[in-house]
Amino acid sequence: MALLGPNGAGKTTTVRMLTGLISPTEGEATVAGLPLRGNENRIRAQVGVLTETPSLYDRMRVADYLAFFGRLYGIPGVELGPRIEQFLRLFDLQDHRDKRIGSFSKGMKQKVALARALLHDPRVIFLDEPTSGLDPESARVLRDYILFLKEERRRTILVCTHNLDEAERLADYIGIISRGRLLRYSRAEELKTEGLREREFRITIDLRESRNLRVLKAGPGESLKGNTANVTANITTNVTPGVSVDISDVIVDAVELVKNTAGVKKVTNARQESTSRQIQGRRQDPEGQYPGTPSRLSISIVFSTEDPRSTNPQVLRSLLDRGFAVISCEETTRSLEDVYLEIVGHEEMANGRSWTSMAPEEGRSYGRK
Amino acid sequence: MAVNRAFLVAARELRETIQDTRFVYTTVVTGLALPVFYAYISMSTVRALPTGVASTMFPVWFLLSSILPASFSMQLALASFVGEKENRTIEPLLAAPMSNRELFVGKVISSFIPPLVLVAIVQAVFLGASFGFARLKYRMPFSPDLAVIGRTALLVPLVILFMVACAVLISARSTSMRSAQQVGAFINLPIIFLVVYKAPQILDIMGKSAPDVLAVGVAVNILLLRIGIRLFNRESILTQIG
């Protein structure tokens, strides 16, 4: 589970309650099968906590530091040494095992703190900003290890993070918290489609495979070679070098088709997906190819509908009947960032706080327009 | 209470104290240089002054040389309790499966033992140096009052524990070492001054009713430590460090 929320939302307090560090004022919770009240010490033995700051003893050597916490957690002596070595190897710290922690970079300190949190093989793991300060490679190693713990070792992991991409990649469930209240708790995919009456779909059409090339026009004073109605295999090979081919009519035609289909509420976006709007003719290279021409020439159209079950087949049928090569039709989802900002922004406004005041730039608005 | 975990905490902090160069230098200066200096002054005054006065001066110097290193316990305790809060290194400790009491006891032990050892070294060096100055330099007999030495030896641990208990109380409301040390100085310095200034009377009272003095000292320390344990809890510490 990933716990998201603005600064001061109560993420750290929640973690502290669930790890038996502070007592809840009300309510009940069960951690690792143990009710929170009266089992604080037993819960602490079952959980691993990575605090917001690494909080290490700078004068200690890494191996000694891990050994100290290993003993505190009651790891038997025979297991402790190999386990320390395992984590030193995992986080690429084996060459630094006898160095004092004070000489480490922030990222290395974070790794040591993580090793400390995971050393006793906890059943439940609480990670507060686990990849903060880590270089991309180390962050990836850590993320992979978190996924390994989750999927292979079946551990429960709660990650507090501001990195929404990381939350989405790691977590099965997302919780959004603000001002001490859990505003949402569901799967990321559910969060993204939550509250939407109309759903959006993106249709992608490959023009090079489409049969309706009659709408293609040559540039001024030029003409396309060959029978344009049949040039479907590779449009670029049939363009004379130096000739521009305008495909705007193709897009207009496709958009009109979609827009006029029953059930389509609106077309919100239509664009060409090749690198340039116009195909610039190029001189053939020795192998007869035209370097620099787009390898794929497609357009995408985004439309919304309340009833995709009946509307989408009609949209597809009308496009296919007109000769468009539809290569995909997929639902577009809001990003987790959009959803998060909507939910938290709404909460902030409900509490009388100006949402725009949270924007980093004046005049910038959050959420979908 | 798992004593093992308390000792683990104490052992780690003791190791850190020993590795701290500031403590090592202080130990060398106060553990070796100062007692020799005090012993020299003490034996000089014993030689120069009439016998009655001299017999009073020796215990004072002995107590003085013992009390100064004992006062380090407050600094160590403040570093252990407040320093860890300031550096936030206490957070992982609080997350470990140990009770508040275990953590508290571990920290008290680690603040108590180094000054105690230092005092023992200081007293040994003082007595050895006094013997050396008396016999070799001044060619006079050296016969310290063993009862005075015994009373001082009993008094010093109580002073150390008192300092630690005071440090615990200070640490309950302090999150920075600087402010804690400032408050600590208000307790530390008057106690040192009082003990040194009133050393003859203290030793005299102890001579008359040592068990009573020790009992009062123990009772006061127990009371302070019990208050300290109540104040030392995860919730208040975490609230302070944010």
Short mmCIF file of C-alpha atoms in Angstrom, two decimals, chain B residues 32-47 57-63 65 122-145 149:
data_model
loop_
_atom_site.label_atom_id
_atom_site.label_comp_id
_atom_site.label_asym_id
_atom_site.label_seq_id
_atom_site.Cartn_x
_atom_site.Cartn_y
_atom_site.Cartn_z
CA LEU B 32 46.06 11.91 35.22
CA ALA B 33 47.22 15.51 35.17
CA LEU B 34 44.78 17.13 37.59
CA PRO B 35 45.02 14.49 40.36
CA VAL B 36 48.80 14.75 40.27
CA PHE B 37 48.51 18.53 40.54
CA TYR B 38 45.98 18.25 43.36
CA ALA B 39 48.16 15.69 45.14
CA TYR B 40 51.15 18.02 44.90
CA ILE B 41 49.17 20.95 46.38
CA SER B 42 47.64 18.68 48.98
CA MET B 43 50.97 17.30 50.15
CA SER B 44 52.54 20.76 50.07
CA THR B 45 49.83 22.11 52.34
CA VAL B 46 50.08 19.06 54.61
CA ARG B 47 53.79 19.71 54.96
CA MET B 57 42.86 19.79 53.77
CA PHE B 58 43.71 16.33 52.45
CA PRO B 59 40.08 15.07 52.37
CA VAL B 60 38.98 18.30 50.68
CA TRP B 61 41.49 17.84 47.86
CA PHE B 62 40.56 14.21 47.62
CA LEU B 63 36.87 15.04 47.34
CA SER B 65 39.53 15.58 42.58
CA VAL B 122 41.38 9.79 39.50
CA GLN B 123 41.23 8.62 43.11
CA ALA B 124 43.89 5.99 42.51
CA VAL B 125 46.16 8.48 40.75
CA PHE B 126 45.57 11.04 43.49
CA LEU B 127 46.43 8.59 46.25
CA GLY B 128 49.44 7.25 44.36
CA ALA B 129 50.73 10.75 43.58
CA SER B 130 50.14 11.86 47.18
CA PHE B 131 52.07 8.86 48.40
CA GLY B 132 54.87 9.68 45.96
CA PHE B 133 55.10 13.33 46.92
CA ALA B 134 54.91 12.59 50.62
CA ARG B 135 57.49 9.80 50.73
CA LEU B 136 59.86 10.71 47.94
CA LYS B 137 59.76 14.50 47.77
CA TYR B 138 58.92 15.62 51.29
CA ARG B 139 60.27 12.59 53.16
CA MET B 140 57.28 12.44 55.47
CA PRO B 141 54.91 9.65 56.42
CA PHE B 142 51.78 9.16 54.33
CA SER B 143 48.85 7.83 56.28
CA PRO B 144 45.52 8.87 54.73
CA ASP B 145 42.35 8.46 56.70
CA ILE B 149 38.43 7.60 51.52
#
